[in-house]
C-alpha positions as MATLAB code, in Angstrom:
seq = 'MTVLGARKGRGLQGRMVRWHLLVLCAMTTLLVGVQTWQFYGEARERIGERAVVISRLVAQLPLVYQGAERGEPNAALNAQVNALRDEAKADFIVVGNVRGIRLAHPVPDSLGKPMMGGDNDAPLSGREIVSVARGSLGLSVRGKVPIWAGGEAGTRVVGVVSTGYLMPQAWNLVAQALISLLPGFCWPWRWAPQAPCGPRGVCGPKS';
ca = [
       0.000    0.000    0.000;
       1.354    3.432   -0.900;
       1.843    6.209    1.643;
      -1.022    8.143    0.019;
      -3.339    5.141    0.314;
      -2.437    4.658    3.962;
      -3.183    8.278    4.707;
      -6.566    8.040    2.978;
      -7.383    4.930    4.990;
      -6.526    6.611    8.255;
      -8.546    9.679    7.254;
     -11.624    7.574    6.469;
     -11.229    5.613    9.690;
     -10.903    8.855   11.666;
     -14.134   10.188   10.145;
     -15.907    6.940   10.991;
     -14.732    7.219   14.601;
     -15.965   10.810   14.855;
     -19.374    9.866   13.427;
     -19.633    6.939   15.830;
     -18.846    9.167   18.803;
     -21.362   11.744   17.585;
     -24.084    9.068   17.423;
     -23.172    7.896   20.936;
     -23.387   11.473   22.240;
     -26.811   11.953   20.635;
     -28.134    8.647   22.004;
     -26.839    9.391   25.507;
     -28.367   12.873   25.464;
     -31.711   11.488   24.318;
     -31.637    8.777   26.987;
     -30.858   11.299   29.726;
     -33.727   13.498   28.548;
     -36.232   10.628   28.489;
     -35.138    9.356   31.896;
     -35.279   12.849   33.394;
     -38.863   13.335   32.216;
     -39.852    9.897   33.492;
     -38.243   10.465   36.888;
     -39.870   13.891   37.168;
     -43.301   12.314   36.671;
     -42.561    9.646   39.258;
     -41.214   12.206   41.749;
     -44.261   14.401   41.274;
     -46.552   11.424   41.846;
     -44.740   10.312   45.007;
     -44.621   13.814   46.468;
     -48.259   14.439   45.534;
     -49.437   11.248   47.230;
     -47.508   12.151   50.373;
     -48.954   15.661   50.345;
     -52.530   14.354   50.049;
     -52.047   11.961   52.974;
     -50.750   14.783   55.175;
     -53.608   17.062   54.134;
     -56.139   14.370   55.041;
     -54.669   14.013   58.515;
     -54.661   17.766   59.071;
     -58.261   18.140   57.863;
     -59.380   15.596   60.482;
     -58.050   17.624   63.425;
     -60.830   19.214   65.525;
     -58.920   22.487   65.770;
     -58.721   22.601   61.979;
     -62.295   21.820   60.987;
     -63.679   23.925   63.823;
     -61.425   26.801   62.802;
     -62.516   26.425   59.184;
     -66.163   26.536   60.236;
     -65.533   29.779   62.109;
     -63.661   31.061   59.075;
     -61.283   33.441   60.870;
     -57.485   33.227   61.394;
     -56.621   31.707   64.743;
     -53.202   31.825   66.452;
     -53.583   28.376   68.039;
     -54.648   26.850   64.723;
     -51.705   28.418   62.916;
     -49.234   27.244   65.578;
     -50.463   23.639   65.469;
     -50.493   23.463   61.682;
     -46.972   24.860   61.437;
     -45.740   22.361   64.035;
     -47.217   19.578   61.882;
     -45.529   21.063   58.815;
     -42.146   20.781   60.554;
     -42.805   17.159   61.478;
     -43.912   16.305   57.949;
     -40.932   18.147   56.428;
     -43.329   19.891   54.062;
     -42.550   23.333   52.693;
     -46.018   24.533   53.642;
     -49.374   23.482   54.989;
     -52.074   26.040   54.368;
     -55.585   25.932   55.783;
     -58.222   28.031   54.069;
     -61.879   28.654   54.739;
     -64.688   28.075   52.261;
     -63.896   31.412   50.598;
     -60.226   30.464   50.157;
     -58.972   32.851   52.835;
     -55.846   31.659   54.645;
     -56.393   30.620   58.246;
     -52.982   28.968   58.664;
     -49.797   29.690   56.711;
     -46.015   29.518   57.315;
     -45.741   33.275   56.754;
     -47.803   35.175   59.378;
     -48.266   38.184   57.071;
     -50.149   35.932   54.633;
     -52.916   35.102   57.125;
     -56.306   36.506   56.203;
     -55.337   36.823   52.536;
     -56.643   34.737   49.586;
     -54.906   31.472   48.753;
     -52.972   31.498   45.477;
     -52.591   29.015   42.633;
     -56.136   28.838   41.266;
     -56.554   25.166   42.186;
     -59.135   25.346   44.994;
     -62.217   24.527   42.911;
     -61.835   20.746   43.259;
     -61.302   20.567   47.043;
     -64.032   23.132   47.673;
     -66.281   20.855   45.603;
     -65.427   17.903   47.834;
     -62.646   16.304   45.753;
     -59.005   15.595   46.548;
     -56.381   16.626   43.992;
     -52.670   16.770   43.307;
     -51.604   19.840   41.382;
     -48.533   21.804   40.370;
     -49.124   25.522   40.815;
     -47.341   28.716   41.772;
     -48.253   30.308   45.079;
     -46.749   32.960   47.307;
     -43.813   30.664   48.158;
     -43.093   29.556   44.593;
     -43.888   26.669   42.249;
     -44.836   23.540   44.169;
     -46.453   20.116   44.076;
     -49.574   20.304   46.268;
     -51.970   17.811   47.739;
     -55.348   19.452   48.430;
     -58.312   18.023   50.289;
     -61.638   19.427   51.477;
     -62.342   20.159   55.126;
     -65.725   18.751   56.077;
     -68.048   20.167   58.730;
     -67.531   18.242   61.962;
     -64.681   16.325   60.334;
     -67.161   13.925   58.687;
     -66.797   13.331   54.961;
     -69.893   13.917   52.881;
     -71.386   16.631   55.086;
     -70.616   20.215   54.110;
     -67.305   21.570   52.826;
     -66.094   24.319   55.150;
     -62.558   24.794   53.877;
     -59.453   23.330   52.276;
     -56.079   21.999   53.398;
     -53.143   22.351   51.013;
     -49.841   20.623   51.730;
     -47.014   21.503   49.376;
     -43.437   20.723   48.466;
     -41.519   23.273   46.433;
     -40.100   22.079   43.117;
     -36.458   21.817   44.323;
     -37.562   18.807   46.384;
     -38.928   17.118   43.260;
     -35.814   17.875   41.227;
     -33.641   16.626   44.082;
     -35.336   13.235   43.774;
     -34.777   13.323   40.011;
     -31.080   14.146   40.484;
     -30.636   11.274   42.933;
     -32.248    8.865   40.462;
     -30.078   10.075   37.580;
     -26.893    9.768   39.661;
     -27.796    6.159   40.408;
     -27.933    5.526   36.637;
     -24.593    7.139   35.772;
     -22.837    3.766   35.352;
     -25.499    2.793   32.828;
     -25.086    6.019   30.887;
     -21.309    5.532   30.758;
     -21.486    1.853   29.771;
     -21.738    2.363   25.963;
     -18.540    4.437   25.952;
     -16.491    1.405   26.960;
     -16.986    0.076   23.445;
     -16.503    3.369   21.633;
     -14.098    3.027   18.698;
     -10.856    4.920   18.991;
      -8.683    6.611   16.437;
      -5.814    4.606   14.964;
      -2.179    5.397   15.659;
      -0.780    8.299   13.755;
       2.425    8.244   11.720;
       4.484    9.254   14.762;
       3.117    6.508   16.931;
       0.600    8.704   18.759;
      -2.434    6.488   19.244;
      -6.020    7.224   20.090;
      -8.453    4.483   21.086;
      -8.536    1.645   18.585;
     -11.564    0.569   16.629;
];
């Protein structure tokens, strides 16, 4: 084989290696994107279910449903709800009356003001929901349940409990899941073709 032919062969092989690496990069990027979206959905579902369970428990407390029936902010109610929020490691637990006015909130200045997010219609109609909405504390995954008169489901809705986790908590779960998959993402690169040795004996990875 002539020197010119050898050079052409190495040039073609180098282009093939570059194309192969480009395809691997594209496939890895696509896989990361798909997995991220999937993990986000799973994280949202898990956080939402947890938030609904906490909201149910809060709505059953006598101090909560009695406070909702009265419909006015109450210092004792706010203190108890915020203590429960700390135990549940939630970013917020908000109690609102039937008009959506805050009776309990992590920020005292927000008491007596309308709840935000526009997702109170379902709980005030007697249905539990999980939603993603932006409130005064930021974008969050919320679990909302109705507060029933006397704490007995099926009577009369007197308010709403909203337990929420801000989005950084959801993305933290996604990041943890992606980190656990890093070995899998790196696995294809073990078989990536490498460039042949150059004329001076400088070698890249072999194909």
